Amino acid sequence: LNIGTVIKVLFNSFSFVLLVAVTLFLYYLPFFKAWQPFILVSASLVFYGSGQPALLLLLIFSAFLNAFTANWLLQHRALKKRFILASFGVAGNLLLLSFFKYNRFLAGMIWQDLEGLQGPAHWVLMLPLPLGISFFTFKGISLVIDAYRSMDQATDNQSIVNRGQKINILSSILHILFFPQLLAGPITRFSHFQNQFRIKNFNEVPWQRAIKSIIVGYFLKMVVADNLKDLTFWIQYPQFKDKSSLDLLAFSYGYSIQIFADFAGYSLIAIGLSALFGYQVPANFNFPYIAQSFSEFWRRWHISLSTWLKDYLYIPLGGNRKGCSRTYLNLLITMFLGGLWHGAAWSFAIWGVVHGLALSIERPFLKTRFYLSRHVLAVSCRTLLVFSFVMFSWTFFILTDCRHVIEYFSAIINNVHYRPARSDIFLIGLYTLPVIIYHGLYLSRNPARRLIPDSFNAFAYATMLAAIVLNSGSPDTFIYFQF
Amino acid sequence: MPLLKYILFVLRHPLLGIGFWFIVLFVGYGTLIQLFPPQVMVDCQEQRIKNRIRAENFLYAPGAFDCVLTGSSMTARLPDEALDERIYKLAFGGGTPIEGLEIVLRSNQLPKLVVVEVNALVTDPLDFIPEHLFNPVFERLRSYLSFMRTEYRPASVVVSALAAAHGLPPVSSGASKVKKKILENYLERAAQQGGHLPEEPLFTDNLNRLEKLVQQLEDSGVQVVFLYMPMHPKIAMMRARAAVLTRTRQRFDPTRYNWLEPGKHRDFETTDGVHLNRSEARYVAEYIHREIRELLALL
């Protein structure tokens, strides 16, 4: 990704703040109330166009393709025709995704020397990756499949509308384009959005919830993730080779917290901004690092993607209804494709398979004493096991060449005699602390509910706000923008 | 007691309470920094933070400097004590001279002489530094409220305090020695990468940007001098490095521009193949200082 083109649409840029302010002002002006969806669509196009104007047409095409396909599916009853159209709709989305995101990856399987290609092939390979393409195509696929499934209410209790009923084209387009969620989700379902699609009033805005969500989101991104990013930079090849084992362990740990803070921060900002425009978006993260099993981790991490994969891939494949070996296979296939969704490289696929294997291996043990025990030692062991596994598996996200991943792990083993960079380790500890506290507070709130008094709440948010102003790191794009 | 009533109302209000405590924290921290200014250990900071501190210290310096050195970490690591206070090192670890030149031009603090180190023209310029520096809101705020500068970030202050507690000096004089094995690793990797020519179109784009900036500086009456820093002889002789020097010299003709090449006549010792060790860095800094003084005397 060229940061230069992306920087304009960063959530922490002034142009973005200005865009939100102007959009909010126009959105709630009594005179423009009837135009609210158009205002949001326009703002979304300005938002996307400021980063990648050349690819705006692609986004519009994708939104229209899905909106009209879904609408047509809802109006027709002939099962065969509906199946064919839905298949075309899904295939169209997957083709777009393959053409723009996986072109180099697929071509690399056919041709050895991609740099040597000339003519149209070279032009195709040079196409920039459209921002958020994985997110808006997945939203589109979900819209088409939901419209197709709405024929048979028994298959899906979240059907978007009743059979034979039209959907509002504008609402389905806005659902895909809605700028707070456009670049990195959450991948909401259309049914959820459609239910909220109406004229919004200024006095209905949940200001407190929205602003608190935005503050925590910006804090996680600008203070935690952006500062950690400069410290964990050394995981890159070949820089890591000369770092001590302790440094490398600290970097892995720091990156685990960084990727959480980066993406959870983005999601919270998106949720807060959506709330400002009167749309409720479900949480995308639920304190994932307290998970005690891999299946629990995936119920807490990137919830909208996990749910999407479960609803549109795992369950249609047969889920756990076709015996043990088929369940494991389904898990592996789902996680393999889920991994590949993140990036067009084998390392992402391996990352997915590694998680699929962990889910499969864990499955028979979930009802053993180790997993059922509530003893603090057993709980700590389970949490530590899941966290350590997840932490090391992130290495595949940074080092896209698997040989480098192996070298990284051997450096952890071999570089024990190198001198660690104490200040870097200290800073990693410092910047990861808020996330540890964040998870810790959640854990402690469960039994006691009121560990932190409400009066301290305002002080905690004010501290985060002060940290944003006084201690932000160097701004960078969100990690998940590249997916 | 209406004031107390108002305060209680604000404290109990979920959003006004946040605003109240934010102001208390912001003003409190600012007052603390003004009353007890900490000595920040720049060298203990992470590289990007170090770069930001260096850029801000240039922008908010009370007056213009006679000479500004721009370039990469190779220049940034030259010991300050071998230069003098009228010379400013606006060079950035992981960066190029381009961002330094942009800052000089946008700062309205034009020096008489600018030295451009060209060794690192093959990497992406760190454009976020000028963007951070000239942010429409924070540039002005930082000029009035010094505690908002990167140097006084709470994390920088804490790290400095810890470093001071461990007896580290505020500024280290050049790079320290590294293990032989690490140097061998560096040389091996550099040898692998050095066989290729500089990445295109990045290198040409950088040359074009540099040419424009040099032109603007000259139009403003600033003299521009080029610098090629010495490296480990094995790396200096590599195809990629040689190509960078040749093409840069073609673009900025030595018959028209002054070129400083301290590594022309002898080999230098480095810590990692690229960065000079402490004594060599001092030697080069003294050489550059002498040359700058001579050039300034002519202006």
mmCIF file with all atom_site columns, C-alpha atoms in Angstrom, chain A residues 216-217 220 258-269 271 284-285 288 301 438:
data_model
loop_
_atom_site.group_PDB
_atom_site.id
_atom_site.type_symbol
_atom_site.label_atom_id
_atom_site.label_alt_id
_atom_site.label_comp_id
_atom_site.label_asym_id
_atom_site.label_entity_id
_atom_site.label_seq_id
_atom_site.pdbx_PDB_ins_code
_atom_site.Cartn_x
_atom_site.Cartn_y
_atom_site.Cartn_z
_atom_site.occupancy
_atom_site.B_iso_or_equiv
_atom_site.pdbx_formal_charge
_atom_site.auth_seq_id
_atom_site.auth_comp_id
_atom_site.auth_asym_id
_atom_site.auth_atom_id
_atom_site.pdbx_PDB_model_num
ATOM 1  C CA . VAL A 1 216 ? -11.058 4.625   23.520 1.00 0.00 ? 216 VAL A CA 1
ATOM 2  C CA . GLY A 1 217 ? -10.680 3.889   19.799 1.00 0.00 ? 217 GLY A CA 1
ATOM 3  C CA . LEU A 1 220 ? -5.857  2.422   21.284 1.00 0.00 ? 220 LEU A CA 1
ATOM 4  C CA . GLN A 1 258 ? -0.388  -3.610  18.628 1.00 0.00 ? 258 GLN A CA 1
ATOM 5  C CA . ILE A 1 259 ? -2.556  -5.492  16.144 1.00 0.00 ? 259 ILE A CA 1
ATOM 6  C CA . PHE A 1 260 ? -5.342  -5.720  18.725 1.00 0.00 ? 260 PHE A CA 1
ATOM 7  C CA . ALA A 1 261 ? -5.092  -2.014  19.608 1.00 0.00 ? 261 ALA A CA 1
ATOM 8  C CA . ASP A 1 262 ? -4.923  -1.059  15.940 1.00 0.00 ? 262 ASP A CA 1
ATOM 9  C CA . PHE A 1 263 ? -7.938  -3.028  14.797 1.00 0.00 ? 263 PHE A CA 1
ATOM 10 C CA . ALA A 1 264 ? -10.047 -2.810  17.953 1.00 0.00 ? 264 ALA A CA 1
ATOM 11 C CA . GLY A 1 265 ? -9.258  0.919   17.969 1.00 0.00 ? 265 GLY A CA 1
ATOM 12 C CA . TYR A 1 266 ? -10.454 1.257   14.380 1.00 0.00 ? 266 TYR A CA 1
ATOM 13 C CA . SER A 1 267 ? -13.599 -0.747  15.158 1.00 0.00 ? 267 SER A CA 1
ATOM 14 C CA . LEU A 1 268 ? -14.421 1.398   18.187 1.00 0.00 ? 268 LEU A CA 1
ATOM 15 C CA . ILE A 1 269 ? -13.961 4.589   16.171 1.00 0.00 ? 269 ILE A CA 1
ATOM 16 C CA . ILE A 1 271 ? -18.829 2.151   16.062 1.00 0.00 ? 271 ILE A CA 1
ATOM 17 C CA . ASN A 1 284 ? -16.186 -6.360  16.743 1.00 0.00 ? 284 ASN A CA 1
ATOM 18 C CA . PHE A 1 285 ? -13.927 -7.341  19.650 1.00 0.00 ? 285 PHE A CA 1
ATOM 19 C CA . PRO A 1 288 ? -10.018 -11.542 22.930 1.00 0.00 ? 288 PRO A CA 1
ATOM 20 C CA . TRP A 1 301 ? -11.627 -11.593 17.871 1.00 0.00 ? 301 TRP A CA 1
ATOM 21 C CA . TYR A 1 438 ? -8.338  -2.990  29.690 1.00 0.00 ? 438 TYR A CA 1
#
